[in-house]
Each structure stands twice: as C-alpha cells, then as structure tokens.
Amino acid sequence: MKQTRVIAVANQKGGVGKTTTVVNLAAALARMRKTVLVIDLDPQANATSGLGLRPTPGTSLYSALTGQAFIGDIIQGTPLENVNIIPSELDLSGAELEIARQENHLLVVRELLKPVLTADVFDYILIDCPPSLGILMTSSLAAANGVVVAMQCEYYAMEGLKVITDVVQRLHDNGVNPDIHVEGILMTMYDGRTNLSEDVVREVRKHFGKLVYKTVIPRNIRISEAPSFGQPVVVYDPSSKGAQAYVALAREFAARAARS
Ligand code: ADP
Ligand code: MG
C-alpha cells in the first residue's frame, strides 16, 4: 500500500525554478521507481510542455473544477515511465474565478484530489503552483501535505520566503490544513562564481537551518536547454551538473518525506 504524499512546489515569484524543480524531481523520483503525478497549475503550462506534452484545450484541472470531467479521466501518461500528469492549458486561467465562485473555495482542490488519494496509486503528487498568491495557489496549499519552496540565490529572496511561510502558517493555524508544513527550501540557480550566491545560501541556512535542502541546484545551461526538447534535464543530459543535482535532490527529498 502506498501513502500518497501531496507536495506543492511554490513561490509567489516567477522565474525561481518551480517548474524546473517539479519536472526534474518527478523524473528523478520515477527513476527511483516511485510513481508520480504532476499537476500543472500554471496556465503557462511550462511543466506540461517540459514533460513533452502539447497543451490542449479541455485537458486541464479546469474541466474537473467545472464538473465537465472526472479527475481520474484527466490524468494522462507522459513519455516518462512512472510519471503521469494533469496538464495545463489556457483554460486554466479561468480557474481562479471558478474556484472563487464555489463554496469553501480553499477546499476545492483538496476535494477534487480525494478520489486520487483514495485510489493510492501514486507515491507523490507534485503540484506546480502558479507564480502568484491567488486562490489557485492557496487552495493547492490547502490540499498539500507539504510545501517545497524554490528560491533563487539572489537578494530579496528572503523577503519572498517570509510571505509564503506566513501563508503556510496561517493555513495551519486556522485549521484549514493542520497537516501543512514547509517540507523543504530549495536553493536554485546557484552561481559558484559569485559571492552573492554563497552569501544568500548562508543567510537562508542561518534562518531556516535544516529546512534548507543540502542539495543546491547550480545555474546550468543544460537545465535551461532541456525544456525546448520537451525533456527534463535528467533525461536530456543525465551527466550534466544540473541533472546530477536534481538526482541528488530526489534522494534527499524522498528520505526526508519518508520521515515526516
Ligand atoms: P518558475 O516555474 O518558478 O517560474 P522556471 O522553473 O520556469 O521557474 O525557471 C525559469 C527559467 O529559468 C526557465 O527558463 C528555466 O529553464 C531556467 N532555469 C531554471 N532553473 C535553472 C538553473 N538551475 N540553471 C539555469 N537555468 C534555469
Ligand atoms: Mg513555472
């Protein structure tokens, strides 16, 4: 029996490595024989195309939100064994309004996922959150067991981190999701040639200690090339520094998730 864990990868800022992390963590976990469902909740559909699918109207979570489709019917396979997806497409940009219209809107995503959790076929559900503090993100957090915060190694990253940890704390404290916690903080786009990257990592570790993953994702050209081939970097160039970092992250992530 599996115990599906729902992990949201979030940060209200765009361009910090959320989608890259979802796509590569999914691919690397799948290679460890874990079964993974990726839910692409960004209307820009970068996780969808990054996993080799073309965004197609009527295939996203939006159709389940509006009751046009059953959640089980919108789960698709991907070119990668053990990686499944609920893709995104432009319709999903209507999801914020649709959820807001519904009663108990914070619980809408959790309710939708219930049959998937009951079926217990996935080890992990990884949610790629949109880059905003909207209803789609908060209701994803309300449905998650844990949150991985992706953070670029740059100035002001800490301030953004406080915003999201506050949201997590609020969802926890007001009883919407007593289970929710920050599963881990992932430092991305580390540039070993600058002191800045090193300073930011040191600063974040000072404040958040062990919550910060040991694995740091380097800035790596192969990572940025891979999406145009519709592949995670761990498939596109497994020997690259970027791929190796995501493989290491998957091990660390799985070990930590097993303990919490
Ligand atoms: P988000 O989902 O937070 O908006 P993305 O994962 O889409 O961020 O990353 C933003 C851009 O940066 C993308 O073009 C991606 O390919 C690139 N990128 C992400 N991580 C790295 C990295 N470690 N090294 C180089 N480029 C990266
Ligand atoms: Mg993204």
mmCIF file of C-alpha atoms and ligand atoms in Angstrom:
data_model
loop_
_atom_site.group_PDB
_atom_site.id
_atom_site.type_symbol
_atom_site.label_atom_id
_atom_site.label_comp_id
_atom_site.label_asym_id
_atom_site.label_seq_id
_atom_site.Cartn_x
_atom_site.Cartn_y
_atom_site.Cartn_z
ATOM 1 C CA MET A 1 0.000 0.000 0.000
ATOM 2 C CA LYS A 2 1.288 3.452 -0.851
ATOM 3 C CA GLN A 3 0.545 6.564 1.131
ATOM 4 C CA THR A 4 0.292 9.273 -1.452
ATOM 5 C CA ARG A 5 2.024 12.453 -0.376
ATOM 6 C CA VAL A 6 0.910 15.719 -1.902
ATOM 7 C CA ILE A 7 3.696 18.261 -2.253
ATOM 8 C CA ALA A 8 3.171 21.747 -3.638
ATOM 9 C CA VAL A 9 6.193 23.443 -5.161
ATOM 10 C CA ALA A 10 5.574 27.095 -4.613
ATOM 11 C CA ASN A 11 6.830 30.648 -4.520
ATOM 12 C CA GLN A 12 4.730 33.637 -5.459
ATOM 13 C CA LYS A 13 7.628 34.870 -7.579
ATOM 14 C CA GLY A 14 8.050 33.701 -11.158
ATOM 15 C CA GLY A 15 11.324 32.512 -12.638
ATOM 16 C CA VAL A 16 12.716 30.998 -9.444
ATOM 17 C CA GLY A 17 12.839 27.384 -10.657
ATOM 18 C CA LYS A 18 9.492 25.932 -9.511
ATOM 19 C CA THR A 19 8.586 24.293 -12.796
ATOM 20 C CA THR A 20 12.122 23.068 -13.421
ATOM 21 C CA THR A 21 12.067 21.512 -9.971
ATOM 22 C CA VAL A 22 8.689 19.815 -10.446
ATOM 23 C CA VAL A 23 9.646 18.355 -13.819
ATOM 24 C CA ASN A 24 13.055 17.108 -12.732
ATOM 25 C CA LEU A 25 12.081 15.937 -9.282
ATOM 26 C CA ALA A 26 9.270 13.931 -10.918
ATOM 27 C CA ALA A 27 11.632 12.399 -13.471
ATOM 28 C CA ALA A 28 14.316 11.608 -10.893
ATOM 29 C CA LEU A 29 11.805 10.091 -8.424
ATOM 30 C CA ALA A 30 10.375 7.987 -11.249
ATOM 31 C CA ARG A 31 13.835 6.559 -11.848
ATOM 32 C CA MET A 32 13.850 5.542 -8.205
ATOM 33 C CA ARG A 33 10.723 3.523 -9.094
ATOM 34 C CA LYS A 34 8.374 5.965 -7.407
ATOM 35 C CA THR A 35 5.107 6.705 -9.165
ATOM 36 C CA VAL A 36 4.470 10.393 -9.565
ATOM 37 C CA LEU A 37 1.543 12.545 -10.629
ATOM 38 C CA VAL A 38 2.437 16.069 -11.691
ATOM 39 C CA ILE A 39 -0.367 18.618 -11.553
ATOM 40 C CA ASP A 40 0.409 21.642 -13.681
ATOM 41 C CA LEU A 41 -1.492 24.559 -12.168
ATOM 42 C CA ASP A 42 0.183 27.339 -14.104
ATOM 43 C CA PRO A 43 -1.832 28.443 -17.175
ATOM 44 C CA GLN A 44 1.513 28.995 -18.912
ATOM 45 C CA ALA A 45 1.775 25.190 -18.987
ATOM 46 C CA ASN A 46 5.573 25.034 -18.729
ATOM 47 C CA ALA A 47 5.537 21.783 -16.764
ATOM 48 C CA THR A 48 3.210 20.288 -19.374
ATOM 49 C CA SER A 49 5.472 21.165 -22.299
ATOM 50 C CA GLY A 50 8.593 20.449 -20.243
ATOM 51 C CA LEU A 51 7.365 16.868 -19.889
ATOM 52 C CA GLY A 52 6.816 16.580 -23.617
ATOM 53 C CA LEU A 53 3.068 17.230 -23.910
ATOM 54 C CA ARG A 54 1.382 19.855 -26.012
ATOM 55 C CA PRO A 55 -1.101 21.996 -24.048
ATOM 56 C CA THR A 56 -4.557 21.038 -25.310
ATOM 57 C CA PRO A 57 -7.904 22.707 -24.514
ATOM 58 C CA GLY A 58 -10.167 20.699 -22.238
ATOM 59 C CA THR A 59 -7.411 18.622 -20.647
ATOM 60 C CA SER A 60 -6.555 20.619 -17.525
ATOM 61 C CA LEU A 61 -7.834 20.612 -13.967
ATOM 62 C CA TYR A 62 -10.260 23.301 -15.113
ATOM 63 C CA SER A 63 -12.559 20.695 -16.654
ATOM 64 C CA ALA A 64 -12.701 18.871 -13.321
ATOM 65 C CA LEU A 65 -13.278 22.143 -11.470
ATOM 66 C CA THR A 66 -16.284 22.895 -13.627
ATOM 67 C CA GLY A 67 -17.610 19.356 -13.309
ATOM 68 C CA GLN A 68 -17.146 18.596 -17.015
ATOM 69 C CA ALA A 69 -14.678 15.805 -16.319
ATOM 70 C CA PHE A 70 -13.939 13.344 -13.537
ATOM 71 C CA ILE A 71 -10.494 13.807 -12.014
ATOM 72 C CA GLY A 72 -9.461 10.248 -12.930
ATOM 73 C CA ASP A 73 -10.184 10.915 -16.583
ATOM 74 C CA ILE A 74 -7.859 13.897 -16.900
ATOM 75 C CA ILE A 75 -4.773 12.059 -15.651
ATOM 76 C CA GLN A 76 -2.509 11.301 -18.595
ATOM 77 C CA GLY A 77 0.698 9.407 -19.132
ATOM 78 C CA THR A 78 3.872 11.194 -20.224
ATOM 79 C CA PRO A 79 6.813 9.945 -22.309
ATOM 80 C CA LEU A 80 8.424 9.032 -18.972
ATOM 81 C CA GLU A 81 7.577 5.779 -17.287
ATOM 82 C CA ASN A 82 6.034 6.315 -13.823
ATOM 83 C CA VAL A 83 5.351 9.997 -14.488
ATOM 84 C CA ASN A 84 1.720 10.980 -15.032
ATOM 85 C CA ILE A 85 0.277 14.430 -15.390
ATOM 86 C CA ILE A 86 -2.806 16.543 -15.154
ATOM 87 C CA PRO A 87 -1.703 19.048 -17.756
ATOM 88 C CA SER A 88 -2.359 22.746 -18.012
ATOM 89 C CA GLU A 89 -3.604 24.872 -20.881
ATOM 90 C CA LEU A 90 -5.021 28.358 -21.241
ATOM 91 C CA ASP A 91 -8.497 27.415 -19.917
ATOM 92 C CA LEU A 92 -6.857 27.094 -16.535
ATOM 93 C CA SER A 93 -6.576 30.870 -16.357
ATOM 94 C CA GLY A 94 -10.327 30.774 -15.638
ATOM 95 C CA ALA A 95 -9.764 28.559 -12.636
ATOM 96 C CA GLU A 96 -9.233 31.377 -10.141
ATOM 97 C CA LEU A 97 -12.683 32.781 -10.875
ATOM 98 C CA GLU A 98 -14.291 29.360 -10.988
ATOM 99 C CA ILE A 99 -12.895 28.399 -7.579
ATOM 100 C CA ALA A 100 -13.813 31.783 -6.087
ATOM 101 C CA ARG A 101 -17.410 31.194 -7.184
ATOM 102 C CA GLN A 102 -17.589 27.918 -5.302
ATOM 103 C CA GLU A 103 -18.401 27.457 -1.661
ATOM 104 C CA ASN A 104 -15.493 26.695 0.682
ATOM 105 C CA HIS A 105 -13.128 27.642 -2.077
ATOM 106 C CA LEU A 106 -9.999 26.878 -0.084
ATOM 107 C CA LEU A 107 -11.057 23.238 -0.024
ATOM 108 C CA VAL A 108 -11.944 22.858 -3.708
ATOM 109 C CA VAL A 109 -8.619 21.358 -4.838
ATOM 110 C CA ARG A 110 -8.483 19.035 -1.833
ATOM 111 C CA GLU A 111 -11.976 17.733 -2.604
ATOM 112 C CA LEU A 112 -11.074 17.193 -6.254
ATOM 113 C CA LEU A 113 -7.997 15.159 -5.294
ATOM 114 C CA LYS A 114 -9.807 12.901 -2.839
ATOM 115 C CA PRO A 115 -10.562 10.064 -5.282
ATOM 116 C CA VAL A 116 -6.929 10.083 -6.426
ATOM 117 C CA LEU A 117 -5.716 9.828 -2.839
ATOM 118 C CA THR A 118 -8.193 7.058 -2.075
ATOM 119 C CA ALA A 119 -7.016 5.084 -5.103
ATOM 120 C CA ASP A 120 -3.496 5.341 -3.644
ATOM 121 C CA VAL A 121 -1.659 4.601 -6.883
ATOM 122 C CA PHE A 122 0.883 7.394 -6.618
ATOM 123 C CA ASP A 123 3.765 7.777 -4.208
ATOM 124 C CA TYR A 124 3.861 11.511 -4.814
ATOM 125 C CA ILE A 125 1.657 14.181 -6.255
ATOM 126 C CA LEU A 126 3.758 17.215 -7.178
ATOM 127 C CA ILE A 127 1.813 20.410 -7.769
ATOM 128 C CA ASP A 128 3.447 23.096 -9.895
ATOM 129 C CA CYS A 129 1.932 26.280 -8.470
ATOM 130 C CA PRO A 130 1.375 29.468 -10.448
ATOM 131 C CA PRO A 131 3.593 32.463 -9.607
ATOM 132 C CA SER A 132 1.017 34.442 -7.644
ATOM 133 C CA LEU A 133 -0.654 34.402 -4.252
ATOM 134 C CA GLY A 134 -4.049 33.717 -5.812
ATOM 135 C CA ILE A 135 -6.770 31.256 -4.922
ATOM 136 C CA LEU A 136 -5.261 28.536 -7.097
ATOM 137 C CA MET A 137 -2.074 28.609 -5.079
ATOM 138 C CA THR A 138 -3.716 28.872 -1.662
ATOM 139 C CA SER A 139 -6.187 26.096 -2.390
ATOM 140 C CA SER A 140 -3.263 23.957 -3.623
ATOM 141 C CA LEU A 141 -1.508 24.583 -0.347
ATOM 142 C CA ALA A 142 -4.723 23.685 1.442
ATOM 143 C CA ALA A 143 -4.625 20.324 -0.361
ATOM 144 C CA ALA A 144 -0.949 19.597 0.277
ATOM 145 C CA ASN A 145 0.857 17.674 2.998
ATOM 146 C CA GLY A 146 3.937 19.776 2.489
ATOM 147 C CA VAL A 147 5.366 22.673 0.543
ATOM 148 C CA VAL A 148 8.719 22.832 -1.159
ATOM 149 C CA VAL A 149 9.728 26.460 -1.587
ATOM 150 C CA ALA A 150 12.003 27.014 -4.564
ATOM 151 C CA MET A 151 14.241 30.019 -4.074
ATOM 152 C CA GLN A 152 16.635 31.689 -6.408
ATOM 153 C CA CYS A 153 20.025 32.573 -4.911
ATOM 154 C CA GLU A 154 19.587 36.343 -5.107
ATOM 155 C CA TYR A 155 18.982 39.417 -2.961
ATOM 156 C CA TYR A 156 15.425 39.851 -1.649
ATOM 157 C CA ALA A 157 14.818 36.113 -1.835
ATOM 158 C CA MET A 158 14.429 36.043 1.946
ATOM 159 C CA GLU A 159 11.563 38.528 1.903
ATOM 160 C CA GLY A 160 9.627 36.425 -0.562
ATOM 161 C CA LEU A 161 10.251 33.414 1.623
ATOM 162 C CA LYS A 162 8.596 35.106 4.567
ATOM 163 C CA VAL A 163 5.470 35.779 2.521
ATOM 164 C CA ILE A 164 4.973 32.123 1.675
ATOM 165 C CA THR A 165 5.907 30.753 5.088
ATOM 166 C CA ASP A 166 3.311 33.124 6.565
ATOM 167 C CA VAL A 167 0.620 31.744 4.232
ATOM 168 C CA VAL A 168 1.561 28.193 5.228
ATOM 169 C CA GLN A 169 1.448 29.157 8.901
ATOM 170 C CA ARG A 170 -1.979 30.737 8.504
ATOM 171 C CA LEU A 171 -3.450 27.692 6.738
ATOM 172 C CA HIS A 172 -2.053 25.600 9.562
ATOM 173 C CA ASP A 173 -3.189 27.813 12.442
ATOM 174 C CA ASN A 174 -6.718 28.461 11.214
ATOM 175 C CA GLY A 175 -7.330 24.742 10.866
ATOM 176 C CA VAL A 176 -7.845 24.751 7.088
ATOM 177 C CA ASN A 177 -4.920 22.351 6.775
ATOM 178 C CA PRO A 178 -3.488 21.173 10.120
ATOM 179 C CA ASP A 179 -1.111 18.893 8.191
ATOM 180 C CA ILE A 180 0.623 21.605 6.169
ATOM 181 C CA HIS A 181 4.256 22.400 6.782
ATOM 182 C CA VAL A 182 7.243 23.629 4.856
ATOM 183 C CA GLU A 183 8.736 20.364 3.664
ATOM 184 C CA GLY A 184 11.916 21.991 2.484
ATOM 185 C CA ILE A 185 13.545 25.057 1.000
ATOM 186 C CA LEU A 186 15.418 24.516 -2.240
ATOM 187 C CA MET A 187 18.090 26.964 -3.333
ATOM 188 C CA THR A 188 18.193 27.192 -7.129
ATOM 189 C CA MET A 189 20.375 28.795 -9.803
ATOM 190 C CA TYR A 190 23.406 28.821 -7.559
ATOM 191 C CA ASP A 191 26.278 30.540 -9.284
ATOM 192 C CA GLY A 192 29.570 29.359 -7.836
ATOM 193 C CA ARG A 193 31.449 32.231 -9.491
ATOM 194 C CA THR A 194 29.767 34.883 -7.371
ATOM 195 C CA ASN A 195 29.926 35.610 -3.670
ATOM 196 C CA LEU A 196 26.284 36.612 -3.832
ATOM 197 C CA SER A 197 25.004 33.053 -4.266
ATOM 198 C CA GLU A 198 27.141 31.842 -1.398
ATOM 199 C CA ASP A 199 26.043 34.717 0.848
ATOM 200 C CA VAL A 200 22.354 34.106 0.141
ATOM 201 C CA VAL A 201 22.610 30.374 0.857
ATOM 202 C CA ARG A 202 24.484 31.057 4.101
ATOM 203 C CA GLU A 203 21.880 33.626 5.159
ATOM 204 C CA VAL A 204 18.930 31.341 4.405
ATOM 205 C CA ARG A 205 20.582 28.427 6.221
ATOM 206 C CA LYS A 206 21.208 30.676 9.219
ATOM 207 C CA HIS A 207 17.483 31.414 9.478
ATOM 208 C CA PHE A 208 15.967 28.142 8.399
ATOM 209 C CA GLY A 209 18.616 25.593 9.350
ATOM 210 C CA LYS A 210 17.892 22.025 8.344
ATOM 211 C CA LEU A 211 14.746 23.018 6.475
ATOM 212 C CA VAL A 212 17.056 24.017 3.638
ATOM 213 C CA TYR A 213 17.950 21.027 1.461
ATOM 214 C CA LYS A 214 21.645 20.146 1.461
ATOM 215 C CA THR A 215 21.361 19.819 -2.286
ATOM 216 C CA VAL A 216 21.708 23.157 -4.037
ATOM 217 C CA ILE A 217 20.779 23.410 -7.720
ATOM 218 C CA PRO A 218 23.541 25.099 -9.742
ATOM 219 C CA ARG A 219 22.890 27.506 -12.569
ATOM 220 C CA ASN A 220 23.427 25.210 -15.520
ATOM 221 C CA ILE A 221 22.915 25.811 -19.224
ATOM 222 C CA ARG A 222 21.675 22.241 -19.824
ATOM 223 C CA ILE A 223 18.790 22.875 -17.425
ATOM 224 C CA SER A 224 17.639 25.836 -19.487
ATOM 225 C CA GLU A 225 18.062 23.984 -22.798
ATOM 226 C CA ALA A 226 16.114 20.878 -21.846
ATOM 227 C CA PRO A 227 12.553 22.368 -21.940
ATOM 228 C CA SER A 228 12.818 23.193 -25.640
ATOM 229 C CA PHE A 229 13.276 19.456 -26.229
ATOM 230 C CA GLY A 230 10.271 18.641 -24.067
ATOM 231 C CA GLN A 231 12.509 16.758 -21.665
ATOM 232 C CA PRO A 232 13.647 17.081 -18.065
ATOM 233 C CA VAL A 233 17.395 17.680 -17.865
ATOM 234 C CA VAL A 234 17.806 14.330 -16.090
ATOM 235 C CA VAL A 235 16.732 12.748 -19.388
ATOM 236 C CA TYR A 236 18.169 15.317 -21.804
ATOM 237 C CA ASP A 237 21.684 15.226 -20.350
ATOM 238 C CA PRO A 238 21.966 12.893 -17.355
ATOM 239 C CA SER A 239 25.679 13.601 -16.900
ATOM 240 C CA SER A 240 25.257 17.370 -16.621
ATOM 241 C CA LYS A 241 25.775 19.116 -13.284
ATOM 242 C CA GLY A 242 22.139 20.192 -13.328
ATOM 243 C CA ALA A 243 20.846 16.664 -13.812
ATOM 244 C CA GLN A 244 23.116 15.290 -11.108
ATOM 245 C CA ALA A 245 21.885 17.919 -8.677
ATOM 246 C CA TYR A 246 18.256 17.013 -9.300
ATOM 247 C CA VAL A 247 19.019 13.306 -8.859
ATOM 248 C CA ALA A 248 20.659 14.136 -5.518
ATOM 249 C CA LEU A 249 17.663 16.275 -4.587
ATOM 250 C CA ALA A 250 15.263 13.423 -5.324
ATOM 251 C CA ARG A 251 17.147 11.145 -2.926
ATOM 252 C CA GLU A 252 17.239 13.770 -0.222
ATOM 253 C CA PHE A 253 13.596 14.667 -0.818
ATOM 254 C CA ALA A 254 12.403 11.050 -0.620
ATOM 255 C CA ALA A 255 14.412 10.373 2.543
ATOM 256 C CA ARG A 256 13.014 13.475 4.234
ATOM 257 C CA ALA A 257 9.458 12.863 3.060
ATOM 258 C CA ALA A 258 9.622 9.316 4.473
ATOM 259 C CA ARG A 259 10.457 10.719 7.910
ATOM 260 C CA SER A 260 7.843 13.481 8.107
HETATM 261 P P1 ADP B 1 9.240 29.216 -12.298
HETATM 262 O O1 ADP B 1 8.434 27.981 -12.551
HETATM 263 O O2 ADP B 1 9.492 29.486 -10.851
HETATM 264 O O3 ADP B 1 8.676 30.415 -12.998
HETATM 265 P P2 ADP B 1 11.203 28.016 -14.060
HETATM 266 O O4 ADP B 1 11.493 26.671 -13.495
HETATM 267 O O5 ADP B 1 10.278 28.076 -15.226
HETATM 268 O O6 ADP B 1 10.714 28.994 -12.912
HETATM 269 O O7 ADP B 1 12.596 28.675 -14.419
HETATM 270 C C1 ADP B 1 12.659 29.965 -15.035
HETATM 271 C C2 ADP B 1 13.690 29.931 -16.172
HETATM 272 O O8 ADP B 1 14.974 29.674 -15.654
HETATM 273 C C3 ADP B 1 13.412 28.839 -17.193
HETATM 274 O O9 ADP B 1 13.762 29.321 -18.457
HETATM 275 C C4 ADP B 1 14.338 27.704 -16.768
HETATM 276 O O10 ADP B 1 14.717 26.894 -17.869
HETATM 277 C C5 ADP B 1 15.511 28.471 -16.211
HETATM 278 N N1 ADP B 1 16.170 27.741 -15.114
HETATM 279 C C6 ADP B 1 15.578 27.208 -14.019
HETATM 280 N N2 ADP B 1 16.483 26.648 -13.205
HETATM 281 C C7 ADP B 1 17.694 26.837 -13.796
HETATM 282 C C8 ADP B 1 19.035 26.503 -13.445
HETATM 283 N N3 ADP B 1 19.325 25.847 -12.311
HETATM 284 N N4 ADP B 1 20.023 26.860 -14.304
HETATM 285 C C9 ADP B 1 19.742 27.531 -15.447
HETATM 286 N N5 ADP B 1 18.520 27.872 -15.838
HETATM 287 C C10 ADP B 1 17.487 27.543 -15.022
HETATM 288 MG MG MG B 2 6.587 27.817 -13.522
#
